[in-house]
Short mmCIF file of C-alpha atoms in Angstrom, two decimals:
data_model
loop_
_atom_site.label_atom_id
_atom_site.label_comp_id
_atom_site.label_asym_id
_atom_site.label_seq_id
_atom_site.Cartn_x
_atom_site.Cartn_y
_atom_site.Cartn_z
CA MET A 1 -4.17 -21.02 -52.34
CA SER A 2 -7.08 -18.76 -53.17
CA ALA A 3 -6.51 -14.89 -52.84
CA THR A 4 -9.70 -14.98 -50.69
CA ARG A 5 -9.05 -17.96 -48.50
CA PRO A 6 -6.91 -17.32 -45.41
CA PRO A 7 -3.72 -19.50 -45.20
CA THR A 8 -3.82 -22.67 -43.22
CA SER A 9 -1.34 -24.76 -41.42
CA ARG A 10 -1.27 -26.90 -44.31
CA ASP A 11 -0.18 -23.99 -46.46
CA VAL A 12 2.66 -23.27 -44.08
CA ALA A 13 3.82 -26.84 -44.00
CA GLU A 14 3.84 -26.82 -47.91
CA ARG A 15 5.85 -23.55 -48.12
CA ALA A 16 8.29 -24.79 -45.53
CA GLY A 17 8.50 -28.24 -46.73
CA VAL A 18 7.73 -29.83 -43.48
CA SER A 19 4.83 -31.81 -42.06
CA GLN A 20 1.82 -30.24 -40.30
CA ALA A 21 2.83 -31.89 -37.12
CA THR A 22 6.22 -29.93 -37.28
CA VAL A 23 4.36 -26.72 -37.84
CA SER A 24 2.13 -27.53 -34.88
CA LEU A 25 5.12 -28.07 -32.68
CA VAL A 26 6.74 -24.85 -33.71
CA LEU A 27 3.64 -22.82 -33.16
CA ARG A 28 3.17 -24.27 -29.83
CA ASP A 29 6.86 -23.86 -28.76
CA ARG A 30 7.36 -27.47 -28.24
CA TRP A 31 9.83 -28.02 -31.07
CA ARG A 32 13.03 -28.44 -28.76
CA GLY A 33 14.57 -31.71 -29.07
CA ARG A 34 12.04 -32.75 -31.79
CA VAL A 35 12.70 -30.27 -34.76
CA SER A 36 16.00 -28.95 -36.15
CA PRO A 37 16.58 -25.19 -35.73
CA ALA A 38 16.76 -24.87 -39.65
CA ARG A 39 13.21 -26.34 -40.05
CA VAL A 40 12.03 -24.22 -37.17
CA GLU A 41 13.34 -20.95 -39.02
CA ALA A 42 11.71 -22.23 -42.25
CA VAL A 43 8.36 -22.53 -40.49
CA ARG A 44 8.62 -19.10 -39.04
CA VAL A 45 9.66 -17.57 -42.48
CA ALA A 46 6.50 -19.21 -44.10
CA VAL A 47 4.23 -18.02 -41.35
CA ARG A 48 5.55 -14.46 -41.81
CA GLU A 49 5.30 -14.64 -45.72
CA LEU A 50 1.80 -16.12 -45.80
CA GLY A 51 0.53 -13.92 -42.79
CA TYR A 52 -0.83 -17.08 -41.22
CA ARG A 53 -2.72 -16.60 -37.95
CA PRO A 54 -3.72 -19.89 -36.02
CA ASN A 55 -7.54 -20.36 -35.76
CA GLN A 56 -7.40 -20.11 -32.03
CA ALA A 57 -11.40 -20.94 -31.75
CA ALA A 58 -10.80 -24.34 -33.47
CA ARG A 59 -7.64 -25.02 -31.50
CA ASN A 60 -9.61 -24.35 -28.12
CA LEU A 61 -12.27 -26.58 -29.34
CA ARG A 62 -9.91 -29.37 -30.09
CA LEU A 63 -8.06 -29.07 -26.84
CA GLY A 64 -11.19 -28.47 -24.78
CA ARG A 65 -9.76 -25.17 -23.61
CA VAL A 66 -11.12 -21.46 -23.62
CA ARG A 67 -7.76 -20.04 -22.90
CA THR A 68 -8.86 -17.93 -20.02
CA ALA A 69 -7.76 -18.00 -16.35
CA LEU A 70 -9.22 -16.42 -13.33
CA VAL A 71 -7.04 -14.40 -11.02
CA VAL A 72 -8.52 -13.85 -7.49
CA VAL A 73 -7.20 -11.07 -5.38
CA PRO A 74 -8.65 -9.68 -2.04
CA ALA A 75 -8.64 -6.00 -3.27
CA LEU A 76 -6.96 -3.82 -5.77
CA SER A 77 -6.89 -0.91 -3.33
CA ASN A 78 -3.59 -2.48 -2.10
CA ASP A 79 -0.73 -2.11 -4.43
CA PHE A 80 0.73 -5.56 -3.48
CA PHE A 81 -2.25 -7.30 -5.08
CA ALA A 82 -2.14 -4.97 -8.14
CA ARG A 83 1.50 -5.88 -8.74
CA MET A 84 0.72 -9.45 -8.20
CA HIS A 85 -1.94 -9.33 -10.89
CA THR A 86 0.59 -7.43 -13.29
CA GLY A 87 2.98 -10.26 -12.97
CA ALA A 88 0.30 -13.03 -13.53
CA ALA A 89 -1.18 -11.17 -16.71
CA ARG A 90 2.23 -10.58 -18.18
CA VAL A 91 3.11 -14.33 -18.12
CA ALA A 92 -0.37 -15.08 -19.27
CA GLY A 93 -0.12 -12.74 -22.19
CA GLU A 94 3.22 -14.44 -23.26
CA ARG A 95 1.21 -17.67 -23.77
CA ASP A 96 -1.86 -16.02 -25.25
CA LEU A 97 -3.94 -16.85 -22.10
CA ARG A 98 -6.56 -14.22 -21.28
CA VAL A 99 -6.99 -13.27 -17.73
CA VAL A 100 -10.13 -12.53 -15.83
CA LEU A 101 -9.56 -10.39 -12.70
CA TYR A 102 -11.90 -11.01 -9.70
CA PRO A 103 -11.35 -8.84 -6.52
CA SER A 104 -13.18 -10.43 -3.57
CA PRO A 105 -16.02 -8.09 -2.56
CA GLU A 106 -15.44 -9.07 1.04
CA GLY A 107 -11.82 -7.94 0.96
CA VAL A 108 -9.29 -10.33 2.55
CA GLY A 109 -11.05 -13.65 3.18
CA PRO A 110 -13.64 -16.07 1.81
CA THR A 111 -15.20 -15.15 -1.60
CA PRO A 112 -18.13 -16.85 -3.44
CA ASP A 113 -17.65 -18.67 -6.63
CA PRO A 114 -17.69 -15.74 -9.23
CA PHE A 115 -19.05 -18.02 -11.98
CA ALA A 116 -22.14 -20.30 -11.80
CA SER A 117 -20.16 -22.87 -13.79
CA ALA A 118 -16.57 -22.07 -13.54
CA SER A 119 -15.23 -25.21 -15.29
CA ALA A 120 -17.31 -24.19 -18.38
CA THR A 121 -15.81 -20.73 -18.60
CA LEU A 122 -12.12 -21.08 -17.35
CA ASP A 123 -9.14 -23.21 -17.77
CA GLY A 124 -7.71 -22.60 -14.39
CA VAL A 125 -7.66 -20.38 -11.36
CA VAL A 126 -4.75 -18.36 -9.60
CA ALA A 127 -6.01 -17.29 -6.15
CA SER A 128 -4.42 -15.27 -3.39
CA SER A 129 -5.03 -15.03 0.33
CA MET A 130 -8.27 -16.91 0.20
CA ALA A 131 -9.99 -19.40 2.45
CA ALA A 132 -9.39 -22.59 1.07
CA GLU A 133 -12.98 -23.73 1.67
CA ALA A 134 -14.32 -21.02 -0.61
CA LEU A 135 -12.51 -22.34 -3.69
CA THR A 136 -13.70 -25.88 -3.39
CA ALA A 137 -16.27 -25.39 -6.01
CA LEU A 138 -13.57 -23.72 -8.33
CA SER A 139 -11.38 -26.71 -8.11
CA GLY A 140 -14.08 -29.30 -8.75
CA GLY A 141 -14.47 -31.10 -11.91
CA GLY A 142 -10.83 -31.15 -12.38
CA LEU A 143 -10.47 -27.21 -12.86
CA PRO A 144 -6.72 -26.58 -11.98
CA LEU A 145 -6.00 -24.21 -8.96
CA VAL A 146 -2.84 -22.61 -7.83
CA MET A 147 -2.80 -20.85 -4.57
CA VAL A 148 -0.56 -17.85 -4.01
CA ASP A 149 0.45 -16.44 -0.42
CA SER A 150 -1.70 -19.14 1.12
CA GLU A 151 -1.16 -22.08 3.51
CA PRO A 152 0.62 -24.97 1.78
CA GLY A 153 -1.30 -28.23 1.90
CA ARG A 154 -4.60 -27.04 2.97
CA ALA A 155 -6.27 -25.91 -0.43
CA PRO A 156 -7.27 -28.39 -3.03
CA ALA A 157 -4.47 -26.95 -5.05
CA ALA A 158 -2.23 -28.24 -7.98
CA ALA A 159 0.59 -26.03 -6.49
CA THR A 160 1.19 -23.19 -3.89
CA VAL A 161 3.51 -20.25 -4.58
CA ASN A 162 4.45 -18.33 -1.43
CA PRO A 163 7.00 -15.63 -0.50
CA ASP A 164 9.15 -16.67 2.20
CA ILE A 165 7.07 -15.21 4.90
CA GLU A 166 8.93 -16.74 7.86
CA ALA A 167 12.41 -15.75 6.48
CA GLY A 168 11.12 -12.25 6.29
CA MET A 169 9.96 -12.01 9.83
CA ARG A 170 13.27 -13.54 11.04
CA LEU A 171 15.05 -10.83 9.16
CA VAL A 172 13.05 -8.27 11.04
CA VAL A 173 13.73 -9.86 14.41
CA GLU A 174 17.41 -10.23 13.75
CA HIS A 175 17.60 -6.59 12.59
CA LEU A 176 15.88 -5.24 15.65
CA TRP A 177 17.79 -7.51 18.04
CA GLY A 178 21.05 -6.56 16.64
CA LEU A 179 20.12 -2.84 17.18
CA GLY A 180 19.51 -3.62 20.88
CA HIS A 181 15.83 -3.71 21.05
CA ARG A 182 14.40 -6.02 23.85
CA ARG A 183 10.87 -4.45 24.45
CA VAL A 184 9.24 -5.26 21.17
CA ALA A 185 5.37 -5.08 20.54
CA HIS A 186 3.50 -6.52 17.72
CA ILE A 187 0.81 -4.55 15.61
CA ALA A 188 -0.89 -7.56 14.23
CA ALA A 189 -3.40 -7.77 11.32
CA ASP A 190 -6.80 -8.59 12.57
CA VAL A 191 -7.25 -11.21 9.82
CA ASP A 192 -7.57 -14.82 10.37
CA SER A 193 -5.20 -16.11 7.59
CA TRP A 194 -1.91 -18.48 7.30
CA THR A 195 0.25 -15.58 6.26
CA PHE A 196 -0.37 -13.47 9.33
CA ALA A 197 -0.39 -16.50 11.77
CA ALA A 198 3.10 -17.35 10.32
CA ARG A 199 4.41 -13.85 11.06
CA ALA A 200 3.22 -14.09 14.58
CA ARG A 201 4.57 -17.39 15.20
CA VAL A 202 8.06 -16.62 13.90
CA LEU A 203 8.01 -13.18 15.74
CA ALA A 204 7.43 -14.85 19.05
CA ALA A 205 9.95 -17.59 18.39
CA GLY A 206 12.58 -15.03 17.32
CA LEU A 207 12.20 -13.10 20.49
CA GLY A 208 12.89 -16.26 22.52
CA LEU A 209 9.29 -16.72 23.69
CA ALA A 210 8.08 -20.09 24.87
CA PRO A 211 5.80 -21.92 22.25
CA GLY A 212 2.37 -20.66 22.40
CA SER A 213 3.48 -17.35 23.91
CA ALA A 214 3.30 -13.92 22.19
CA PRO A 215 4.97 -10.52 22.61
CA PRO A 216 2.58 -7.65 23.75
CA THR A 217 0.20 -7.56 20.77
CA GLU A 218 -2.39 -5.17 19.43
CA ARG A 219 -4.71 -6.18 16.74
CA ALA A 220 -5.91 -3.93 14.07
CA PRO A 221 -7.84 -3.87 10.71
CA LEU A 222 -5.47 -3.51 7.62
CA SER A 223 -5.40 0.27 7.37
CA VAL A 224 -3.53 3.31 8.37
CA ARG A 225 -6.33 4.17 10.83
CA GLY A 226 -6.32 0.74 12.31
CA GLY A 227 -2.44 0.88 12.79
CA LEU A 228 -2.76 4.29 14.36
CA ALA A 229 -5.26 3.11 17.08
CA ALA A 230 -3.43 -0.14 17.76
CA ALA A 231 -0.04 1.73 18.16
CA GLU A 232 -1.48 4.34 20.42
CA ARG A 233 -2.63 1.46 22.73
CA ALA A 234 0.72 -0.47 22.47
CA LEU A 235 2.70 2.83 23.30
CA ALA A 236 0.76 3.48 26.27
CA ALA A 237 2.31 0.43 27.92
CA ARG A 238 4.86 0.87 30.72
CA PRO A 239 7.57 0.19 30.18
CA ARG A 240 6.98 1.48 26.69
CA PRO A 241 8.09 -0.80 23.92
CA THR A 242 11.16 0.42 21.98
CA ALA A 243 9.99 -1.19 18.75
CA LEU A 244 6.81 -1.81 16.90
CA VAL A 245 6.67 -4.77 14.48
CA CYS A 246 3.78 -4.28 12.09
CA ASP A 247 2.16 -6.93 10.00
CA ASP A 248 1.78 -4.64 7.02
CA ASP A 249 3.15 -1.22 5.66
CA LEU A 250 -0.40 0.33 5.97
CA LEU A 251 -0.15 -0.51 9.84
CA ALA A 252 3.30 0.64 10.12
CA ALA A 253 2.25 4.00 8.43
CA GLY A 254 -0.34 4.29 11.15
CA ALA A 255 2.12 3.43 13.88
CA CYS A 256 4.55 6.18 12.77
CA LYS A 257 1.52 8.64 13.03
CA ALA A 258 0.73 7.40 16.52
CA ALA A 259 4.31 8.02 17.66
CA ARG A 260 4.25 11.61 16.37
CA ARG A 261 0.85 12.34 17.89
CA LEU A 262 2.33 11.21 21.12
CA GLY A 263 5.31 13.32 20.88
CA LEU A 264 7.73 10.50 20.09
CA ARG A 265 10.44 10.60 17.30
CA VAL A 266 10.82 7.66 14.81
CA PRO A 267 13.39 6.05 15.12
CA GLU A 268 15.02 7.97 18.05
CA ASP A 269 12.31 7.15 20.54
CA VAL A 270 10.56 4.13 18.96
CA SER A 271 11.45 2.02 15.87
CA VAL A 272 8.68 0.77 13.50
CA THR A 273 8.98 -1.98 10.80
CA GLY A 274 6.47 -2.97 8.10
CA PHE A 275 5.89 -5.83 5.74
CA ASP A 276 5.34 -5.86 1.97
CA ASP A 277 7.27 -2.93 0.75
CA LEU A 278 4.37 -1.03 -0.85
CA ALA A 279 4.77 2.18 -2.65
CA LEU A 280 3.87 3.83 0.74
CA ALA A 281 7.11 2.53 2.40
CA THR A 282 9.08 5.19 0.58
CA ALA A 283 6.41 7.93 0.47
CA VAL A 284 6.37 8.32 4.39
CA GLU A 285 9.23 10.21 6.07
CA PRO A 286 11.36 8.69 7.33
CA GLU A 287 11.10 5.92 4.85
CA LEU A 288 10.00 2.65 6.25
CA THR A 289 11.92 -0.27 7.10
CA THR A 290 10.17 -3.21 5.71
CA VAL A 291 10.14 -6.70 4.29
CA ASN A 292 10.17 -6.69 0.36
CA LEU A 293 7.72 -9.27 -0.92
CA PRO A 294 8.29 -9.98 -4.58
CA ALA A 295 4.62 -9.35 -5.53
CA GLU A 296 4.91 -9.21 -9.39
CA GLU A 297 7.07 -12.33 -9.57
CA LEU A 298 4.79 -13.92 -7.13
CA GLY A 299 1.88 -13.58 -9.62
CA ALA A 300 4.12 -14.52 -12.47
CA ALA A 301 5.18 -17.78 -10.65
CA GLY A 302 1.68 -18.54 -9.86
CA MET A 303 0.69 -18.20 -13.62
CA ARG A 304 3.72 -20.42 -14.70
CA ALA A 305 2.63 -23.06 -12.27
CA LEU A 306 -0.93 -22.89 -13.66
CA LEU A 307 0.39 -23.01 -17.30
CA ALA A 308 2.54 -26.05 -16.34
CA VAL A 309 -0.57 -27.90 -15.08
CA LEU A 310 -2.47 -26.84 -18.37
CA ASP A 311 0.32 -28.04 -20.48
CA GLY A 312 0.06 -31.64 -18.83
CA GLY A 313 2.72 -31.36 -16.13
CA THR A 314 2.46 -31.28 -12.40
CA GLY A 315 2.12 -28.33 -10.38
CA ARG A 316 5.24 -27.53 -8.19
CA ASP A 317 5.24 -25.61 -5.04
CA ALA A 318 7.63 -22.74 -4.75
CA VAL A 319 8.96 -20.43 -2.09
CA LEU A 320 10.23 -17.18 -3.44
CA PRO A 321 13.10 -15.29 -1.44
CA VAL A 322 12.41 -11.89 0.29
CA ARG A 323 14.59 -8.96 1.39
CA LEU A 324 14.76 -6.73 4.41
CA MET A 325 14.80 -3.16 3.29
CA ARG A 326 16.76 -1.17 6.00
CA ARG A 327 15.53 2.37 5.91
CA GLY A 328 14.99 5.24 8.25
CA THR A 329 12.42 3.97 10.86
CA THR A 330 14.72 1.87 12.74
CA ALA A 331 17.61 2.74 14.94
CA ALA A 332 19.12 1.75 18.37
CA PRO A 333 16.72 2.05 21.33
CA PRO A 334 16.92 5.09 23.56
CA PRO A 335 18.71 4.54 26.83
CA ASP A 336 16.49 3.73 29.77
#
């Protein structure tokens, strides 16, 4: 081997005393059941001694891959989606896959195709909380698509990865019902998406309402200000609700502000629950009772599903468990 020529996989194979095919299996971490541990170690030692680096450009050309995935989120101003991106990027980095982040300029809802020819610049897409129709172009031409926190079965997706939204809302209802609350109002996100529709449906069912019925509901944009205005309207009702179930922690923070402005105590006069378990949930006082959605693991699971498809496997839908975080904004209702 020339001192000026970079080492090749052939050099690694000769140094380790194995075939180039064996070197390839070890470098792609696909050796289990095919190559003995002793030979794997010999390849790794040869790689270290020679200072070998795979020619990624040649490998990409051979495989027809650019080793880049697109992660689409509604907005990074919400730390749920920032954490989701962190999980996706961590798993991608472990497999030497680059990540392009695309926050939708429209926020929650449909977004245009961010690339004129996505299939030429991407290997696959992980998308969250998007309208399925907006991603048809991205999934065309065989471009793998994994949907996260989206309606199962609607999107042209290889797999869907969701937190267990329905279980989360059932935990909220059981918690409030166990405390004795019977007058419950819903501060609902004014967003037309599967995840919020699921919350509303399970809330109504958990409260024992007839199918198609709903508890007293005030809709609001996803913001503290929106939650404040909606909660003020809800708390003006007579008889006043003893608990406000909010679709999101931002709405719940606004609901707590509304209660204080009306001279009510949280939780002595009115209980408030959120959803997501954002950093905000423990920044407010009292700390917010909310449903913890595993945002980082959601992103990681979505990226793992995409990588499985890129490796020639089939995408598998997954539902991740959630937890109710019982904190200071819920208590027994006040006596009538």
